[in-house]
JSON list of C-alpha atoms in Angstrom, two decimals:
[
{"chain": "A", "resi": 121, "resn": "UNK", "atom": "CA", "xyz": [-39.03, -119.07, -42.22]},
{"chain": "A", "resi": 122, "resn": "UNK", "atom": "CA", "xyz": [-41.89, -117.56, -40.25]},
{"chain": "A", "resi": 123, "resn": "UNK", "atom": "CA", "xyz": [-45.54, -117.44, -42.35]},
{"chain": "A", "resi": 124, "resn": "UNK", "atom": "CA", "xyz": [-46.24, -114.70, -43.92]},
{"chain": "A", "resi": 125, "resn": "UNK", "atom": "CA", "xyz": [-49.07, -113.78, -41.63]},
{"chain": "A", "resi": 126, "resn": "UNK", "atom": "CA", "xyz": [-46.47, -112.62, -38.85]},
{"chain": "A", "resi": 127, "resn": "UNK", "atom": "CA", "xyz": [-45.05, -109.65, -40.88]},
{"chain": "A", "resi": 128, "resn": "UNK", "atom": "CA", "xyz": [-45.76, -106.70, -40.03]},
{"chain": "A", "resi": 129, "resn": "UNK", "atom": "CA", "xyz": [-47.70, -104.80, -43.11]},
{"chain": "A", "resi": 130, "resn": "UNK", "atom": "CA", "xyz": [-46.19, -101.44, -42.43]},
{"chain": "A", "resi": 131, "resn": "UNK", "atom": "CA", "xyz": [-42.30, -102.59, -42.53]},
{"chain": "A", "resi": 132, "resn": "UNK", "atom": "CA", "xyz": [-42.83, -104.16, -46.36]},
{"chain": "A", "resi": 133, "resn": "UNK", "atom": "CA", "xyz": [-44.40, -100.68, -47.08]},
{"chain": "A", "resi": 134, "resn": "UNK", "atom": "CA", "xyz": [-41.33, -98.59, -45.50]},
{"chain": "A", "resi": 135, "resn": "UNK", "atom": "CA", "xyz": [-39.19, -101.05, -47.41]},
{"chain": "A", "resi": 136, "resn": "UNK", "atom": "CA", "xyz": [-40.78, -99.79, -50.53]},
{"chain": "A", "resi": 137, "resn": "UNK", "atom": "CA", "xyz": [-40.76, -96.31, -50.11]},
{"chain": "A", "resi": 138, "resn": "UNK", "atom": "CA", "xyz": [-36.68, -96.02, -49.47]},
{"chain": "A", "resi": 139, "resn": "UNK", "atom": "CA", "xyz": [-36.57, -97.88, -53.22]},
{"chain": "A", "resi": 140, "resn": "UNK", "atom": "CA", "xyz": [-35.46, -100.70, -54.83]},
{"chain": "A", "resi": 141, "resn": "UNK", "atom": "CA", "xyz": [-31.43, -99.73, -55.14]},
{"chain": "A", "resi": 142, "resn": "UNK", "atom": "CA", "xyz": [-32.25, -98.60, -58.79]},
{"chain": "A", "resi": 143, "resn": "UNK", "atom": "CA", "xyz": [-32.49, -95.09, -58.32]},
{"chain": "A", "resi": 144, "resn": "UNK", "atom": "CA", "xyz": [-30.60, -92.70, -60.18]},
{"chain": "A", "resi": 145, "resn": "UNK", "atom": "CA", "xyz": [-28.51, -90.03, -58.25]},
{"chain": "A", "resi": 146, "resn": "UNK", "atom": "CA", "xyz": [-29.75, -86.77, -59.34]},
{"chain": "A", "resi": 147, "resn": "UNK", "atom": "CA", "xyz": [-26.91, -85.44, -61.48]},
{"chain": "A", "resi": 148, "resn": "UNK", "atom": "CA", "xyz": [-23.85, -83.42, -60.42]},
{"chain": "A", "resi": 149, "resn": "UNK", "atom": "CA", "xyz": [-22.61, -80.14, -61.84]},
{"chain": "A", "resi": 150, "resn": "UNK", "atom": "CA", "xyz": [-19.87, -80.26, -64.66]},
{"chain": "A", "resi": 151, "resn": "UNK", "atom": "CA", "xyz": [-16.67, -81.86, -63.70]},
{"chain": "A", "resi": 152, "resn": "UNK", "atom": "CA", "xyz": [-13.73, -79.64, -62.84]},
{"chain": "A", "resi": 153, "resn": "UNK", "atom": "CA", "xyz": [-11.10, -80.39, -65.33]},
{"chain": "A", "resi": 154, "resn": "UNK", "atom": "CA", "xyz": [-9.14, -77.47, -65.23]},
{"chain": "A", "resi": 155, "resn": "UNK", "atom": "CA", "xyz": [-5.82, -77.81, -63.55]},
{"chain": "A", "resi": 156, "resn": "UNK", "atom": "CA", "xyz": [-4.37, -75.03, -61.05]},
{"chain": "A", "resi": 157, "resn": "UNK", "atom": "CA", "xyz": [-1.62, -72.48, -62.67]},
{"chain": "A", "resi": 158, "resn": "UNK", "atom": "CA", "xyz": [0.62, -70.93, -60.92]},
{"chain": "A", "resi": 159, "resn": "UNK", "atom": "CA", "xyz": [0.13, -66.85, -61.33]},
{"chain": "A", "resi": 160, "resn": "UNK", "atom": "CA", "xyz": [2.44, -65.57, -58.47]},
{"chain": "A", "resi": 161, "resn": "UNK", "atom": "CA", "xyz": [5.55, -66.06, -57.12]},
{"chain": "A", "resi": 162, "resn": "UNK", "atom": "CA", "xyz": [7.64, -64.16, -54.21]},
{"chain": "A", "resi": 163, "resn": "UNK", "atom": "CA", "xyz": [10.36, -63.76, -53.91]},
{"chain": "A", "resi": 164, "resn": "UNK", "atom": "CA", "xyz": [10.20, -63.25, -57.76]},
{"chain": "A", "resi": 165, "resn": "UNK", "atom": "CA", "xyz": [12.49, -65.25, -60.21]},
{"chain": "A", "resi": 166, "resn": "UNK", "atom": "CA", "xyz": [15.97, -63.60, -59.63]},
{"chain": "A", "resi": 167, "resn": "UNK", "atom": "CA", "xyz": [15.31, -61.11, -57.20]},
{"chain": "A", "resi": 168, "resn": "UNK", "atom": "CA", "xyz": [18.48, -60.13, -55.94]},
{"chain": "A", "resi": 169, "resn": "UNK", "atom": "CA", "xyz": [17.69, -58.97, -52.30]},
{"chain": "A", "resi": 170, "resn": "UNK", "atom": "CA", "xyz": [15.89, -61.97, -51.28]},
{"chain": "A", "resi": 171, "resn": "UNK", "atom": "CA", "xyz": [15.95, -61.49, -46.95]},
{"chain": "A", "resi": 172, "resn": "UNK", "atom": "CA", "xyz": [17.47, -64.04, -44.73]},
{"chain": "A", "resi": 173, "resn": "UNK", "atom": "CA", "xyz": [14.17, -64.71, -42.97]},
{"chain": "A", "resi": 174, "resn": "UNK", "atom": "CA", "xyz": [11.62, -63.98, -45.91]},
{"chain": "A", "resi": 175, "resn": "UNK", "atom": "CA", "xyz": [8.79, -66.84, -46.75]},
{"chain": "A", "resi": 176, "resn": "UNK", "atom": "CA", "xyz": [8.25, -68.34, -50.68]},
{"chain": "A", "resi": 177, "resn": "UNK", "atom": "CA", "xyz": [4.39, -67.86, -51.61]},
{"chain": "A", "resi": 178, "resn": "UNK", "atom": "CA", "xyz": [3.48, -69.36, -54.11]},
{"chain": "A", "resi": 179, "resn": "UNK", "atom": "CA", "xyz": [-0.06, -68.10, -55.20]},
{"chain": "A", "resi": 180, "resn": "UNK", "atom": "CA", "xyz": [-2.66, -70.23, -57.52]},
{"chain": "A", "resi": 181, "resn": "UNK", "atom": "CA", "xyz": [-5.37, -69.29, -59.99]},
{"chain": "A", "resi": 182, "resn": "UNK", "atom": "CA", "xyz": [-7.78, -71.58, -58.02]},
{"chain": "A", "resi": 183, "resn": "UNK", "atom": "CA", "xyz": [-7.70, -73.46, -54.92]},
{"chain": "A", "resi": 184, "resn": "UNK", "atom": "CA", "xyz": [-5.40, -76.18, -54.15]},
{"chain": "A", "resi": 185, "resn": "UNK", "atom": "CA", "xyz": [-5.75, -78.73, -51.74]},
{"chain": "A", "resi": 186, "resn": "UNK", "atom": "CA", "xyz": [-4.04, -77.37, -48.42]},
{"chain": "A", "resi": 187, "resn": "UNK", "atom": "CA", "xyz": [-3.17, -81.58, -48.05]},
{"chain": "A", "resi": 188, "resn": "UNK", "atom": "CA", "xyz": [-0.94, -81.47, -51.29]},
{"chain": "A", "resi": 189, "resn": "UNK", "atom": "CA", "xyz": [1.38, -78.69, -49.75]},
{"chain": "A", "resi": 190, "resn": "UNK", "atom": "CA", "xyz": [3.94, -80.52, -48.29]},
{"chain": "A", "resi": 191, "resn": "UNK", "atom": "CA", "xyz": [7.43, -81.65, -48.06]},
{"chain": "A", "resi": 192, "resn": "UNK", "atom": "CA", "xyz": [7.42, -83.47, -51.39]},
{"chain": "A", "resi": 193, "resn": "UNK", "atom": "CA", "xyz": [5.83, -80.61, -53.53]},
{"chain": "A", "resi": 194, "resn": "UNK", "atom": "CA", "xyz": [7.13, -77.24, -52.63]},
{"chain": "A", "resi": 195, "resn": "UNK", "atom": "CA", "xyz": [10.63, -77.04, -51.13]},
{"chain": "A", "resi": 196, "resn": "UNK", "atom": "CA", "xyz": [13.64, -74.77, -51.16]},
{"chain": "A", "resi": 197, "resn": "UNK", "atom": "CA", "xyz": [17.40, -76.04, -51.81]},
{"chain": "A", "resi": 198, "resn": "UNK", "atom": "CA", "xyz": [20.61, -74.05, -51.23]},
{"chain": "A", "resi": 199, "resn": "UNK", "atom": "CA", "xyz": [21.70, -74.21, -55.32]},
{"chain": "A", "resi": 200, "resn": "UNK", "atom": "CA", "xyz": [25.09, -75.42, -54.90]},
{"chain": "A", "resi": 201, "resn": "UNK", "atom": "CA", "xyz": [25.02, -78.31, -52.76]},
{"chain": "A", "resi": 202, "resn": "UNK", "atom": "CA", "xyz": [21.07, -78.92, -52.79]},
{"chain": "A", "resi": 203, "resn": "UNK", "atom": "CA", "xyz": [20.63, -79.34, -49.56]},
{"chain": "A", "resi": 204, "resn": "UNK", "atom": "CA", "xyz": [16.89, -78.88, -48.59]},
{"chain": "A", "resi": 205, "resn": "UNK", "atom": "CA", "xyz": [16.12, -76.24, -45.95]},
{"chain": "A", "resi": 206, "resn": "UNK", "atom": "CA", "xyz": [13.44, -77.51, -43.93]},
{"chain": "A", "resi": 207, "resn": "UNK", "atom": "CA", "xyz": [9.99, -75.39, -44.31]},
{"chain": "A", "resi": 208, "resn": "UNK", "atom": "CA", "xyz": [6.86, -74.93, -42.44]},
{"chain": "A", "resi": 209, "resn": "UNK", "atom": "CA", "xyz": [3.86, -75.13, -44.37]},
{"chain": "A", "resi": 210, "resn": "UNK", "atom": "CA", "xyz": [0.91, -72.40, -44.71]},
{"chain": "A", "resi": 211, "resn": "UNK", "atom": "CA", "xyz": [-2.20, -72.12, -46.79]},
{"chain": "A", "resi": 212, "resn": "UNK", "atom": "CA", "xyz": [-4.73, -69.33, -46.90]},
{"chain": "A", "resi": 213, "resn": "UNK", "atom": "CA", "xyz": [-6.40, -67.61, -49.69]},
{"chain": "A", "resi": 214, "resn": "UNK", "atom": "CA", "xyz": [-5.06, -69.06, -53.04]},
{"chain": "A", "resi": 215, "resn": "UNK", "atom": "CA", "xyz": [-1.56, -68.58, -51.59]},
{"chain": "A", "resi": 216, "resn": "UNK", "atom": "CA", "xyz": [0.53, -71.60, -50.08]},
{"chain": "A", "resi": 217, "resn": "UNK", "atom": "CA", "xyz": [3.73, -70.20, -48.05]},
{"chain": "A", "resi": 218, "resn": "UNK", "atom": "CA", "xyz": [6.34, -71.71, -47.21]},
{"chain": "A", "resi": 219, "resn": "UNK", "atom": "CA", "xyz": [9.04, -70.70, -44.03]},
{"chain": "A", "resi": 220, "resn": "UNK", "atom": "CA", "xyz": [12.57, -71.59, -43.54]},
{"chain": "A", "resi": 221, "resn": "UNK", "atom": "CA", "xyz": [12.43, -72.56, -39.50]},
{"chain": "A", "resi": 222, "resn": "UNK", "atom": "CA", "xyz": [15.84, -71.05, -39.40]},
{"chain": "A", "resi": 223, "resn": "UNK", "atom": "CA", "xyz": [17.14, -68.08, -41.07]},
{"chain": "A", "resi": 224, "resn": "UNK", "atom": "CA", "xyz": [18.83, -68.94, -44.42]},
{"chain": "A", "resi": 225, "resn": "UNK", "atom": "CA", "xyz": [22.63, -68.36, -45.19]},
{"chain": "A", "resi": 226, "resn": "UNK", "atom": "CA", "xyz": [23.11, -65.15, -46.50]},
{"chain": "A", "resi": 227, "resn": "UNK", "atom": "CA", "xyz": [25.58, -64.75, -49.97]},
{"chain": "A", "resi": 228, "resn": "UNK", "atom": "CA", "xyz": [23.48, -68.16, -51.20]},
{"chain": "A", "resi": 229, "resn": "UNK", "atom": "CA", "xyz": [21.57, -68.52, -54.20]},
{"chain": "A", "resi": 230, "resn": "UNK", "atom": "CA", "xyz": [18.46, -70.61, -53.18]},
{"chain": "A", "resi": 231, "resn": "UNK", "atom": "CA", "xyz": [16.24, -72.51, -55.83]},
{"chain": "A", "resi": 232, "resn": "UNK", "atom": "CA", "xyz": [12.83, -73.35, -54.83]},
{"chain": "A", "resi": 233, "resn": "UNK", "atom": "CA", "xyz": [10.00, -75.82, -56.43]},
{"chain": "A", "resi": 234, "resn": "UNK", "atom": "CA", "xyz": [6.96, -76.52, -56.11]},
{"chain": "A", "resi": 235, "resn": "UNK", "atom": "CA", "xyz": [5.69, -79.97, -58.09]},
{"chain": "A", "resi": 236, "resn": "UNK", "atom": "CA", "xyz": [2.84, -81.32, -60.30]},
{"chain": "A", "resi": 237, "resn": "UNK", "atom": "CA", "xyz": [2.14, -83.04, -56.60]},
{"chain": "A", "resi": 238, "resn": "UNK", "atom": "CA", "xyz": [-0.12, -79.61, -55.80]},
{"chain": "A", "resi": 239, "resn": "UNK", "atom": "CA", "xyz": [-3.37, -80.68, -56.57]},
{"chain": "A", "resi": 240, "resn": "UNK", "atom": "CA", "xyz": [-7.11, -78.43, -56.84]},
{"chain": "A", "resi": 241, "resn": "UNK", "atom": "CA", "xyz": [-10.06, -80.40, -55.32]},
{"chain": "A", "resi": 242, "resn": "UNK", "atom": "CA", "xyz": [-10.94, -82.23, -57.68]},
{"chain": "A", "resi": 243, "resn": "UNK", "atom": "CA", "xyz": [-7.88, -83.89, -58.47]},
{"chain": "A", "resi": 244, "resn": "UNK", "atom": "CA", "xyz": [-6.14, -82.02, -61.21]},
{"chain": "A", "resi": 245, "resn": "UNK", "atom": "CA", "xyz": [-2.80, -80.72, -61.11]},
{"chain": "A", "resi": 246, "resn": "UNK", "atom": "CA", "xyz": [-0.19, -78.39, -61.45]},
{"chain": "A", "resi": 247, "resn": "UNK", "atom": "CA", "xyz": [0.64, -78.82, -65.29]},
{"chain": "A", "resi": 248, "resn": "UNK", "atom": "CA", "xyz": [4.43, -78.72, -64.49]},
{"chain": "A", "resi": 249, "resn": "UNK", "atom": "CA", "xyz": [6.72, -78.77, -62.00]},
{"chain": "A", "resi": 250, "resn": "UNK", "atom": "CA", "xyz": [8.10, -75.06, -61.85]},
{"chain": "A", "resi": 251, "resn": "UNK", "atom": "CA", "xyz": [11.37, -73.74, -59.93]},
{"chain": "A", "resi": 252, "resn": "UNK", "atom": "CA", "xyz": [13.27, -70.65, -59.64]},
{"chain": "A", "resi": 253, "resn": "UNK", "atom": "CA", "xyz": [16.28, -69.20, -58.24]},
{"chain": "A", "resi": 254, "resn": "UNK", "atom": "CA", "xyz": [17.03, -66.27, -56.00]},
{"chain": "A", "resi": 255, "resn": "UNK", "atom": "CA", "xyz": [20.05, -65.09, -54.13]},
{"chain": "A", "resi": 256, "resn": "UNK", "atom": "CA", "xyz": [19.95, -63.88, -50.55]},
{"chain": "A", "resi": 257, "resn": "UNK", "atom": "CA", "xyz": [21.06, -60.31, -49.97]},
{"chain": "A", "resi": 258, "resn": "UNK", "atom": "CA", "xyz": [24.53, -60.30, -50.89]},
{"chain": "A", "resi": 259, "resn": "UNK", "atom": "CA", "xyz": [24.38, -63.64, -53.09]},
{"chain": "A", "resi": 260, "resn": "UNK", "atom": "CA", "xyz": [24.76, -63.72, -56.61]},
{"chain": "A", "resi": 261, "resn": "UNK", "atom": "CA", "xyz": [22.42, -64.46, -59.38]},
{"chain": "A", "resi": 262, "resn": "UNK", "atom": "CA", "xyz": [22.72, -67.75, -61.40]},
{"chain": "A", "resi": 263, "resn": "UNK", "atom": "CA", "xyz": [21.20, -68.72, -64.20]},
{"chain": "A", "resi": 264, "resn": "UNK", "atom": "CA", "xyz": [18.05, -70.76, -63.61]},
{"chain": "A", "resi": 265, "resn": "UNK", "atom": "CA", "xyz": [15.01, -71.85, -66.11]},
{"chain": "A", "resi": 266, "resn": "UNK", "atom": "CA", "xyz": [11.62, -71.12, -64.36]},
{"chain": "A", "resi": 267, "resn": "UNK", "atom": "CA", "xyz": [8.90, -74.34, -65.48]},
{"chain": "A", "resi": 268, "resn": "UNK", "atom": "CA", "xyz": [11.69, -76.45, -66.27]},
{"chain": "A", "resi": 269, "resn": "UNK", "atom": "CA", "xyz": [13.06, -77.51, -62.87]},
{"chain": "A", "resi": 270, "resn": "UNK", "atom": "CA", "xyz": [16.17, -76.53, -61.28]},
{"chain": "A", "resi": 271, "resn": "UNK", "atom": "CA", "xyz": [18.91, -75.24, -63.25]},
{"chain": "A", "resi": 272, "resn": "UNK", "atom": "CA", "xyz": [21.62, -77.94, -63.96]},
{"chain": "A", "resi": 273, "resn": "UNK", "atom": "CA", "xyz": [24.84, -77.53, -61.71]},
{"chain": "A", "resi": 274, "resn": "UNK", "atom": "CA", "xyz": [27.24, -75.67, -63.45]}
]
């Protein structure tokens, strides 16, 4: 311990000017509790000329965090044997897009999904995980049930 007359007088006065750890942060804005909704989807639900070497987008009501587009939360599956197709992942403008690296089989019915795993900012997401079906040029439509998941294998 060193006596008090060592200390220098302006360092206990800079100590009390940053404060004593009480302070209260100034407050925040509202918090965002609002999850993102899906309001666009391409190709759309049962489009029947869907091209070999088209994109999905999948387009949001708010932004989504680019990080929670991934493998796990938007892919595409050939409907028959659900295979994934492996995607590259884009995000711009409210819009995520996913590619097929290689053109996709043509006469196939493809369903994709995208999962509750898309989150906005703040945290919230999707309410639920929505998929839909659509046939490459020449495929044929089946059945499919668009919020629900994919339709069951028939």
């Amino acid at each position: 311990n060193r006596p008090a007359s060592r200390l220098v007088p302006g360092l206990i006065l800079a100590v009390a000017a940053c404060g004593s750890g009480t302070d209260v942060p100034p407050p925040s804005g509202p918090t965002d509790t609002i999850p993102p909704a899906i309001v666009g989807l391409s190709p759309v639900p049962h489009d029947t000329g869907f091209a070999l070497d088209s994109a999905i987008h999948v387009t949001f009501s708010e932004p989504v965090n680019p990080a929670t587009i991934a493998t796990a939360s938007f892919f595409l599956q050939r409907n028959v044997t659900l295979q994934t197709v492996p995607l590259s992942y884009s995000y711009a403008e409210l819009t995520a897009t996913a590619k097929p690296v290689s053109r996709l089989d043509s006469l196939t019915t493809y369903i994709a999904t995208i999962t509750r795993a898309v989150r906005d900012s703040a945290g919230n997401q999707l309410v639920a995980d929505t998929a839909w079906e659509s046939p490459t040029r020449g495929g044929r439509l089946v059945a499919g049930r668009l919020g629900q998941g994919p339709a069951p294998l028939r």
